[in-house]
Amino acid sequence: RGSVSVGVVAGSMAAASLGSLLFMTTVFSQTLPHLSDFWVSPQIVAKARAVSQCANPKLITVDFDEPSVVLLGGTQTILVDSVDAAIKAAKAEPCAVAAVDERFKDAFSAALQQSAGASAETNVKTESVTGFNLGNGHWANLWIFALPPHLQR
């Protein structure tokens, strides 16, 4: 009593392994890649390139420091934690795009308008990105600003 044949155990292990393999394959190849809300950095980089007027814009992020944004945006990506630092960095670049956390959007818009002049408000293309920041475990709402070329002075 209580004996289980080796064949039954081996069959059960094989079935469990095959089931696990199928599950993991489905999750990692089909499900997770399509959950764009969990992949914020690719959205930021894609929208930054879409709104930019040049082929390879320098990305400046305000209060978003997930490592994958540097990996995808390039090592020239500038991570800052203030609006003033972002405007200063943008002035030093011939072609820049800023990804600004929603909490700083109004302050950034005001600083951008002040730095670039009255025409900045109408000449700046913007897009928004929303997703889950895996780096800190919080939802991220960012605005992408294509910075006007005349900002560089």
Coordinates of N, CA, C and O in Angstrom, one line a residue:
R1 N 0.8 -1.2 0.0 CA 0.0 0.0 0.0 C 0.9 1.2 0.0 O 1.9 1.2 0.6
G2 N 0.4 2.3 -0.7 CA 1.2 3.5 -0.8 C 2.3 3.5 -1.9 O 3.1 4.4 -1.9
S3 N 2.4 2.4 -2.6 CA 3.4 2.4 -3.6 C 2.9 2.9 -4.9 O 1.8 2.7 -5.3
V4 N 3.7 3.7 -5.5 CA 3.4 4.3 -6.8 C 4.5 3.8 -7.8 O 5.7 3.9 -7.5
S5 N 4.1 3.4 -8.9 CA 5.1 2.9 -9.9 C 5.9 4.0 -10.5 O 5.5 5.2 -10.6
V6 N 7.1 3.7 -10.9 CA 8.0 4.6 -11.4 C 7.4 5.2 -12.7 O 7.6 6.4 -13.0
G7 N 6.7 4.4 -13.5 CA 6.1 4.9 -14.7 C 5.1 5.9 -14.5 O 5.0 6.9 -15.3
V8 N 4.3 5.8 -13.5 CA 3.3 6.8 -13.2 C 4.0 8.2 -12.8 O 3.6 9.2 -13.2
V9 N 5.0 8.1 -12.0 CA 5.7 9.3 -11.5 C 6.4 9.9 -12.7 O 6.3 11.2 -12.9
A10 N 7.0 9.2 -13.6 CA 7.7 9.7 -14.7 C 6.7 10.3 -15.7 O 6.9 11.4 -16.3
G11 N 5.6 9.7 -15.9 CA 4.5 10.2 -16.8 C 4.0 11.5 -16.2 O 3.7 12.5 -17.0
S12 N 3.8 11.6 -14.9 CA 3.2 12.8 -14.3 C 4.3 14.0 -14.4 O 3.9 15.1 -14.7
M13 N 5.5 13.7 -14.2 CA 6.6 14.7 -14.3 C 6.7 15.2 -15.8 O 6.8 16.4 -16.0
A14 N 6.6 14.3 -16.7 CA 6.6 14.7 -18.1 C 5.5 15.6 -18.5 O 5.6 16.6 -19.2
A15 N 4.3 15.2 -18.0 CA 3.1 16.0 -18.3 C 3.2 17.4 -17.7 O 2.8 18.4 -18.3
A16 N 3.7 17.4 -16.4 CA 3.8 18.7 -15.7 C 4.9 19.6 -16.4 O 4.7 20.8 -16.6
S17 N 6.0 19.0 -16.9 CA 7.0 19.7 -17.6 C 6.5 20.3 -18.9 O 6.8 21.5 -19.2
L18 N 5.8 19.5 -19.6 CA 5.2 19.9 -20.9 C 4.2 21.1 -20.7 O 4.2 22.1 -21.4
G19 N 3.4 20.9 -19.7 CA 2.4 21.9 -19.4 C 3.1 23.2 -19.0 O 2.7 24.3 -19.4
S20 N 4.1 23.1 -18.2 CA 4.8 24.3 -17.8 C 5.5 25.0 -19.0 O 5.5 26.2 -19.1
L21 N 6.1 24.2 -19.8 CA 6.8 24.7 -21.0 C 5.8 25.5 -21.9 O 6.0 26.6 -22.4
L22 N 4.6 24.9 -22.1 CA 3.6 25.5 -22.9 C 3.1 26.8 -22.3 O 2.9 27.8 -23.0
F23 N 2.9 26.8 -21.0 CA 2.4 28.0 -20.3 C 3.5 29.1 -20.4 O 3.1 30.2 -20.7
M24 N 4.7 28.8 -20.1 CA 5.8 29.8 -20.1 C 5.9 30.4 -21.5 O 6.2 31.6 -21.7
T25 N 5.9 29.5 -22.5 CA 6.0 30.0 -23.9 C 4.9 30.9 -24.3 O 5.2 32.0 -24.9
T26 N 3.7 30.6 -23.9 CA 2.6 31.5 -24.2 C 2.7 32.8 -23.5 O 2.5 33.9 -24.1
V27 N 3.0 32.8 -22.2 CA 3.1 34.0 -21.4 C 4.2 34.9 -21.9 O 4.0 36.1 -22.2
F28 N 5.4 34.4 -22.2 CA 6.6 35.2 -22.5 C 6.6 35.6 -24.0 O 7.2 36.6 -24.4
S29 N 6.0 34.8 -24.9 CA 6.1 35.1 -26.3 C 4.8 35.7 -26.8 O 4.8 36.5 -27.8
Q30 N 3.7 35.5 -26.2 CA 2.4 36.0 -26.7 C 1.7 37.1 -25.8 O 1.2 38.1 -26.3
T31 N 1.7 36.8 -24.6 CA 1.0 37.7 -23.7 C 1.7 38.9 -23.2 O 1.3 40.1 -23.5
L32 N 2.9 38.8 -22.6 CA 3.6 39.9 -22.1 C 4.0 40.9 -23.1 O 3.9 42.1 -22.9
P33 N 4.5 40.5 -24.3 CA 4.9 41.5 -25.3 C 3.7 42.4 -25.7 O 3.9 43.6 -26.1
H34 N 2.5 42.0 -25.6 CA 1.4 42.7 -26.0 C 0.8 43.6 -24.9 O -0.2 44.3 -25.1
L35 N 1.3 43.5 -23.7 CA 0.9 44.4 -22.6 C 1.7 45.7 -22.6 O 2.6 45.8 -21.8
S36 N 1.4 46.5 -23.6 CA 2.2 47.7 -23.7 C 2.2 48.6 -22.5 O 3.2 49.4 -22.3
D37 N 1.2 48.6 -21.7 CA 1.3 49.4 -20.5 C 2.4 49.0 -19.5 O 2.7 49.8 -18.6
F38 N 3.0 47.8 -19.7 CA 4.1 47.4 -18.8 C 5.4 47.8 -19.5 O 6.5 47.5 -18.9
W39 N 5.4 48.3 -20.6 CA 6.7 48.6 -21.3 C 6.7 50.1 -21.7 O 6.4 50.5 -22.8
V40 N 6.9 51.0 -20.7 CA 6.8 52.4 -20.8 C 8.0 52.9 -21.7 O 7.8 53.8 -22.5
S41 N 9.2 52.5 -21.4 CA 10.3 53.0 -22.1 C 10.3 52.9 -23.6 O 10.6 53.9 -24.4
P42 N 9.8 51.8 -24.2 CA 9.7 51.7 -25.7 C 8.7 52.7 -26.2 O 8.9 53.3 -27.3
Q43 N 7.6 52.9 -25.4 CA 6.6 53.9 -25.9 C 7.2 55.3 -25.9 O 7.0 56.1 -26.8
I44 N 8.0 55.6 -24.8 CA 8.6 57.0 -24.7 C 9.6 57.2 -25.9 O 9.5 58.2 -26.6
V45 N 10.4 56.2 -26.2 CA 11.4 56.4 -27.2 C 10.7 56.5 -28.6 O 11.1 57.3 -29.4
A46 N 9.7 55.6 -28.8 CA 9.0 55.7 -30.1 C 8.3 57.0 -30.3 O 8.4 57.6 -31.4
K47 N 7.6 57.5 -29.3 CA 6.9 58.8 -29.5 C 7.9 59.9 -29.5 O 7.6 60.9 -30.2
A48 N 9.0 59.9 -28.9 CA 10.0 60.9 -29.0 C 10.5 61.0 -30.4 O 10.7 62.1 -30.9
R49 N 10.8 59.9 -31.0 CA 11.3 59.9 -32.4 C 10.2 60.3 -33.4 O 10.4 61.0 -34.4
A50 N 8.9 60.0 -33.0 CA 7.8 60.4 -33.9 C 7.6 61.9 -33.9 O 7.2 62.5 -34.9
V51 N 7.7 62.6 -32.8 CA 7.4 64.0 -32.7 C 8.6 64.9 -33.1 O 8.5 66.0 -33.3
S52 N 9.8 64.3 -33.1 CA 11.0 65.0 -33.3 C 11.1 65.5 -34.8 O 10.6 64.8 -35.7
Q53 N 11.8 66.6 -35.0 CA 12.1 67.0 -36.4 C 13.4 66.5 -36.9 O 13.8 66.8 -38.1
C54 N 14.1 65.7 -36.1 CA 15.4 65.2 -36.6 C 15.4 63.7 -36.4 O 14.6 63.1 -35.7
A55 N 16.4 63.1 -37.1 CA 16.4 61.6 -37.1 C 16.8 61.0 -35.8 O 16.3 59.9 -35.4
N56 N 17.7 61.6 -35.1 CA 18.2 61.0 -33.8 C 18.2 62.1 -32.7 O 19.2 62.6 -32.3
P57 N 17.0 62.3 -32.2 CA 17.0 63.4 -31.1 C 17.6 62.9 -29.8 O 17.6 61.7 -29.5
K58 N 18.1 63.8 -29.1 CA 18.6 63.5 -27.7 C 17.4 63.6 -26.8 O 16.6 64.5 -26.8
L59 N 17.2 62.5 -26.0 CA 16.1 62.4 -25.1 C 16.5 62.9 -23.7 O 17.5 62.5 -23.2
I60 N 15.6 63.7 -23.2 CA 15.8 64.3 -21.9 C 14.6 63.9 -21.1 O 13.5 64.1 -21.5
T61 N 14.8 63.2 -20.0 CA 13.6 62.8 -19.1 C 13.6 63.5 -17.8 O 14.7 63.8 -17.2
V62 N 12.4 64.0 -17.4 CA 12.3 64.7 -16.2 C 11.5 63.8 -15.2 O 10.4 63.4 -15.4
D63 N 12.2 63.4 -14.2 CA 11.7 62.5 -13.1 C 11.2 61.2 -13.6 O 10.2 60.6 -13.2
F64 N 12.0 60.6 -14.6 CA 11.7 59.2 -15.0 C 13.1 58.7 -15.3 O 13.8 59.0 -16.2
D65 N 13.5 57.8 -14.4 CA 14.9 57.3 -14.5 C 15.0 55.8 -14.6 O 16.0 55.2 -14.1
E66 N 14.1 55.2 -15.3 CA 14.2 53.7 -15.5 C 15.3 53.4 -16.4 O 15.5 54.0 -17.5
P67 N 16.2 52.4 -16.1 CA 17.3 52.1 -16.9 C 17.0 51.8 -18.3 O 17.8 52.1 -19.3
S68 N 15.9 51.2 -18.6 CA 15.6 50.8 -19.9 C 15.4 51.9 -20.9 O 15.5 51.8 -22.1
V69 N 15.0 53.1 -20.4 CA 14.9 54.3 -21.2 C 16.3 54.7 -21.8 O 16.4 55.1 -22.9
V70 N 17.3 54.5 -21.0 CA 18.7 54.8 -21.5 C 19.1 53.7 -22.4 O 19.7 54.0 -23.5
L71 N 18.8 52.4 -22.1 CA 19.1 51.3 -23.0 C 18.5 51.5 -24.4 O 19.1 51.4 -25.4
L72 N 17.2 51.9 -24.4 CA 16.5 52.1 -25.7 C 16.7 53.4 -26.4 O 16.7 53.5 -27.6
G73 N 16.9 54.5 -25.5 CA 17.1 55.8 -26.1 C 18.5 56.1 -26.4 O 18.8 57.1 -27.1
G74 N 19.4 55.3 -26.0 CA 20.8 55.6 -26.2 C 21.5 56.1 -25.0 O 20.9 56.8 -24.2
T75 N 22.8 55.9 -25.0 CA 23.6 56.4 -23.8 C 23.7 57.9 -23.8 O 24.1 58.5 -22.7
Q76 N 23.3 58.6 -24.8 CA 23.2 60.1 -24.8 C 22.0 60.6 -24.1 O 21.8 61.8 -23.9
T77 N 21.1 59.7 -23.6 CA 19.9 60.1 -22.9 C 20.3 60.8 -21.6 O 21.2 60.4 -20.9
I78 N 19.6 61.9 -21.3 CA 19.9 62.7 -20.2 C 18.7 62.6 -19.2 O 17.6 62.8 -19.5
L79 N 19.0 62.1 -18.0 CA 18.0 62.0 -16.9 C 18.2 63.1 -15.9 O 19.3 63.3 -15.3
V80 N 17.1 63.9 -15.7 CA 17.2 65.0 -14.8 C 16.0 64.9 -13.8 O 15.0 64.2 -14.1
D81 N 16.1 65.6 -12.7 CA 15.0 65.6 -11.8 C 14.3 66.9 -11.6 O 13.5 67.1 -10.7
S82 N 14.6 67.9 -12.4 CA 13.9 69.2 -12.3 C 13.7 69.8 -13.7 O 14.4 69.5 -14.7
V83 N 12.7 70.7 -13.8 CA 12.4 71.4 -15.0 C 13.5 72.2 -15.4 O 13.9 72.3 -16.6
D84 N 14.1 73.0 -14.5 CA 15.2 73.8 -14.8 C 16.4 73.1 -15.5 O 17.0 73.5 -16.4
A85 N 16.7 71.9 -14.9 CA 17.8 71.1 -15.5 C 17.4 70.6 -16.9 O 18.3 70.5 -17.7
A86 N 16.2 70.3 -17.1 CA 15.8 69.8 -18.4 C 15.9 71.0 -19.5 O 16.4 70.8 -20.6
I87 N 15.5 72.2 -19.1 CA 15.6 73.3 -20.0 C 17.0 73.6 -20.3 O 17.4 73.9 -21.4
K88 N 17.8 73.6 -19.3 CA 19.3 73.8 -19.5 C 19.9 72.8 -20.4 O 20.7 73.1 -21.3
A89 N 19.6 71.5 -20.2 CA 20.1 70.5 -21.1 C 19.6 70.6 -22.5 O 20.3 70.4 -23.4
A90 N 18.3 71.0 -22.7 CA 17.8 71.2 -24.0 C 18.4 72.3 -24.7 O 18.6 72.3 -26.0
K91 N 18.8 73.4 -24.0 CA 19.5 74.5 -24.7 C 20.8 74.1 -25.2 O 21.3 74.8 -26.1
A92 N 21.4 73.1 -24.7 CA 22.8 72.7 -25.1 C 22.7 71.7 -26.3 O 23.8 71.3 -26.8
E93 N 21.5 71.3 -26.6 CA 21.4 70.3 -27.7 C 20.8 70.8 -29.0 O 19.8 71.6 -28.9
P94 N 21.3 70.4 -30.1 CA 20.7 70.9 -31.4 C 19.4 70.3 -31.7 O 18.6 70.9 -32.4
C95 N 19.1 69.1 -31.2 CA 17.8 68.5 -31.4 C 17.5 67.7 -30.1 O 18.2 66.7 -29.8
A96 N 16.5 68.1 -29.4 CA 16.1 67.4 -28.2 C 14.6 67.2 -28.1 O 13.8 68.0 -28.6
V97 N 14.3 66.1 -27.3 CA 12.9 65.8 -27.0 C 12.9 65.5 -25.5 O 13.7 64.9 -25.0
A98 N 11.9 66.1 -24.9 CA 11.8 65.9 -23.4 C 10.6 65.0 -23.1 O 9.5 65.2 -23.6
A99 N 10.8 64.1 -22.2 CA 9.7 63.2 -21.6 C 9.6 63.7 -20.2 O 10.5 63.5 -19.3
V100 N 8.4 64.3 -19.9 CA 8.2 65.0 -18.6 C 7.1 64.3 -17.9 O 6.0 64.1 -18.4
D101 N 7.4 64.0 -16.6 CA 6.3 63.4 -15.8 C 5.2 64.4 -15.7 O 5.4 65.6 -15.6
E102 N 4.0 63.9 -15.7 CA 2.8 64.7 -15.7 C 2.7 65.7 -14.5 O 2.2 66.8 -14.7
R103 N 3.3 65.4 -13.4 CA 3.4 66.4 -12.3 C 4.1 67.6 -12.6 O 3.9 68.7 -12.0
F104 N 5.0 67.6 -13.6 CA 5.9 68.7 -14.0 C 5.5 69.3 -15.3 O 6.1 70.2 -15.8
K105 N 4.4 68.8 -15.9 CA 4.0 69.3 -17.3 C 3.7 70.8 -17.3 O 4.3 71.5 -18.2
D106 N 2.9 71.3 -16.4 CA 2.6 72.7 -16.5 C 3.8 73.6 -16.2 O 4.1 74.6 -16.9
A107 N 4.7 73.2 -15.3 CA 5.9 74.0 -15.0 C 6.8 73.9 -16.2 O 7.5 74.9 -16.5
F108 N 6.9 72.8 -16.8 CA 7.8 72.6 -18.0 C 7.3 73.5 -19.1 O 8.1 74.1 -19.8
S109 N 6.0 73.4 -19.4 CA 5.4 74.2 -20.5 C 5.7 75.7 -20.2 O 6.1 76.4 -21.2
A110 N 5.5 76.2 -19.0 CA 5.8 77.6 -18.7 C 7.3 77.9 -18.9 O 7.6 79.0 -19.4
A111 N 8.2 77.1 -18.4 CA 9.6 77.3 -18.5 C 10.0 77.3 -20.0 O 10.8 78.1 -20.4
L112 N 9.4 76.4 -20.7 CA 9.7 76.3 -22.2 C 9.3 77.5 -22.9 O 10.0 78.1 -23.7
Q113 N 8.1 78.0 -22.6 CA 7.6 79.2 -23.2 C 8.4 80.4 -22.9 O 8.7 81.2 -23.7
Q114 N 8.8 80.5 -21.6 CA 9.7 81.6 -21.2 C 11.0 81.5 -21.9 O 11.6 82.6 -22.3
S115 N 11.6 80.3 -22.1 CA 12.9 80.2 -22.7 C 12.9 80.4 -24.2 O 13.8 81.0 -24.8
A116 N 11.8 79.9 -24.8 CA 11.8 80.0 -26.3 C 11.0 81.1 -26.8 O 11.0 81.4 -28.0
G117 N 10.3 81.8 -26.0 CA 9.5 83.0 -26.5 C 8.1 82.6 -26.7 O 7.6 81.5 -26.6
A118 N 7.3 83.6 -27.1 CA 5.8 83.4 -27.3 C 5.5 82.3 -28.3 O 4.4 81.7 -28.2
S119 N 6.3 82.1 -29.3 CA 5.9 81.2 -30.4 C 6.1 79.7 -29.9 O 5.6 78.8 -30.6
A120 N 6.7 79.5 -28.8 CA 6.9 78.1 -28.4 C 5.6 77.3 -28.1 O 5.6 76.1 -28.5
E121 N 4.6 78.0 -27.6 CA 3.4 77.3 -27.3 C 2.8 76.7 -28.5 O 2.2 75.6 -28.5
T122 N 2.8 77.4 -29.7 CA 2.2 76.8 -30.9 C 3.1 75.9 -31.7 O 2.6 75.2 -32.5
N123 N 4.4 76.0 -31.5 CA 5.3 75.2 -32.3 C 5.7 73.9 -31.7 O 6.5 73.1 -32.3
V124 N 5.3 73.6 -30.4 CA 5.8 72.4 -29.8 C 4.8 71.2 -30.0 O 3.6 71.4 -29.6
K125 N 5.3 70.1 -30.5 CA 4.4 69.0 -30.7 C 4.5 68.2 -29.4 O 5.6 68.1 -28.8
T126 N 3.4 67.6 -28.9 CA 3.4 66.8 -27.7 C 2.6 65.5 -27.9 O 1.7 65.5 -28.8
E127 N 3.0 64.6 -27.2 CA 2.3 63.3 -27.1 C 2.3 62.9 -25.7 O 3.1 63.4 -24.9
S128 N 1.4 61.9 -25.3 CA 1.4 61.4 -24.0 C 1.7 59.9 -23.9 O 1.4 59.2 -24.9
V129 N 2.3 59.4 -22.8 CA 2.6 58.0 -22.6 C 2.1 57.7 -21.2 O 2.4 58.4 -20.3
T130 N 1.3 56.6 -21.1 CA 0.9 56.1 -19.8 C 1.2 54.6 -19.7 O 1.0 53.9 -20.6
G131 N 1.8 54.3 -18.6 CA 2.1 52.9 -18.4 C 2.6 52.6 -17.0 O 2.8 53.6 -16.2
F132 N 2.9 51.4 -16.7 CA 3.4 51.0 -15.4 C 5.0 51.0 -15.4 O 5.6 50.4 -16.2
N133 N 5.5 51.8 -14.5 CA 7.0 51.9 -14.4 C 7.5 50.7 -13.5 O 7.3 50.7 -12.3
L134 N 8.0 49.7 -14.2 CA 8.5 48.5 -13.5 C 9.6 48.8 -12.5 O 9.8 48.1 -11.6
G135 N 10.4 49.9 -12.8 CA 11.5 50.2 -12.0 C 11.1 50.6 -10.5 O 11.8 50.4 -9.6
N136 N 10.0 51.3 -10.4 CA 9.6 51.8 -9.1 C 8.2 51.3 -8.6 O 7.8 51.6 -7.5
G137 N 7.5 50.5 -9.5 CA 6.3 49.9 -9.1 C 5.1 50.9 -9.1 O 4.1 50.6 -8.4
H138 N 5.2 52.0 -9.8 CA 4.1 53.0 -9.9 C 3.7 53.2 -11.3 O 4.5 53.1 -12.2
W139 N 2.5 53.7 -11.5 CA 2.0 54.1 -12.8 C 2.7 55.4 -13.2 O 2.9 56.3 -12.4
A140 N 3.1 55.5 -14.5 CA 3.8 56.7 -15.0 C 2.9 57.3 -16.1 O 2.4 56.7 -16.9
N141 N 2.8 58.6 -16.0 CA 2.1 59.5 -17.0 C 3.1 60.5 -17.4 O 3.4 61.4 -16.6
L142 N 3.5 60.4 -18.7 CA 4.5 61.3 -19.2 C 4.0 62.1 -20.4 O 3.3 61.5 -21.2
W143 N 4.6 63.3 -20.6 CA 4.3 64.0 -21.8 C 5.6 64.2 -22.6 O 6.6 64.5 -22.0
I144 N 5.5 64.0 -23.8 CA 6.7 64.0 -24.7 C 6.6 65.4 -25.5 O 5.6 65.7 -26.1
F145 N 7.6 66.2 -25.3 CA 7.7 67.5 -26.0 C 8.8 67.5 -27.0 O 10.0 67.2 -26.7
A146 N 8.5 67.8 -28.2 CA 9.5 68.0 -29.3 C 9.9 69.5 -29.1 O 9.2 70.4 -29.3
L147 N 11.1 69.7 -28.6 CA 11.6 71.0 -28.3 C 12.0 71.8 -29.6 O 12.6 71.2 -30.5
P148 N 11.6 73.1 -29.6 CA 11.8 73.8 -30.8 C 13.3 74.1 -31.0 O 14.0 74.3 -30.0
P149 N 13.8 74.1 -32.3 CA 15.2 74.3 -32.5 C 15.7 75.6 -32.1 O 16.9 75.7 -31.7
H150 N 14.9 76.6 -32.1 CA 15.3 78.0 -31.7 C 15.5 78.1 -30.1 O 15.9 79.1 -29.6
L151 N 15.2 77.0 -29.4 CA 15.4 77.0 -28.0 C 16.9 77.1 -27.7 O 17.3 77.7 -26.7
Q152 N 17.7 76.5 -28.5 CA 19.1 76.5 -28.3 C 19.7 77.9 -28.6 O 19.7 78.3 -29.7
R153 N 20.2 78.5 -27.5 CA 20.8 79.8 -27.7 C 22.1 79.8 -27.0 O 22.4 79.2 -26.1

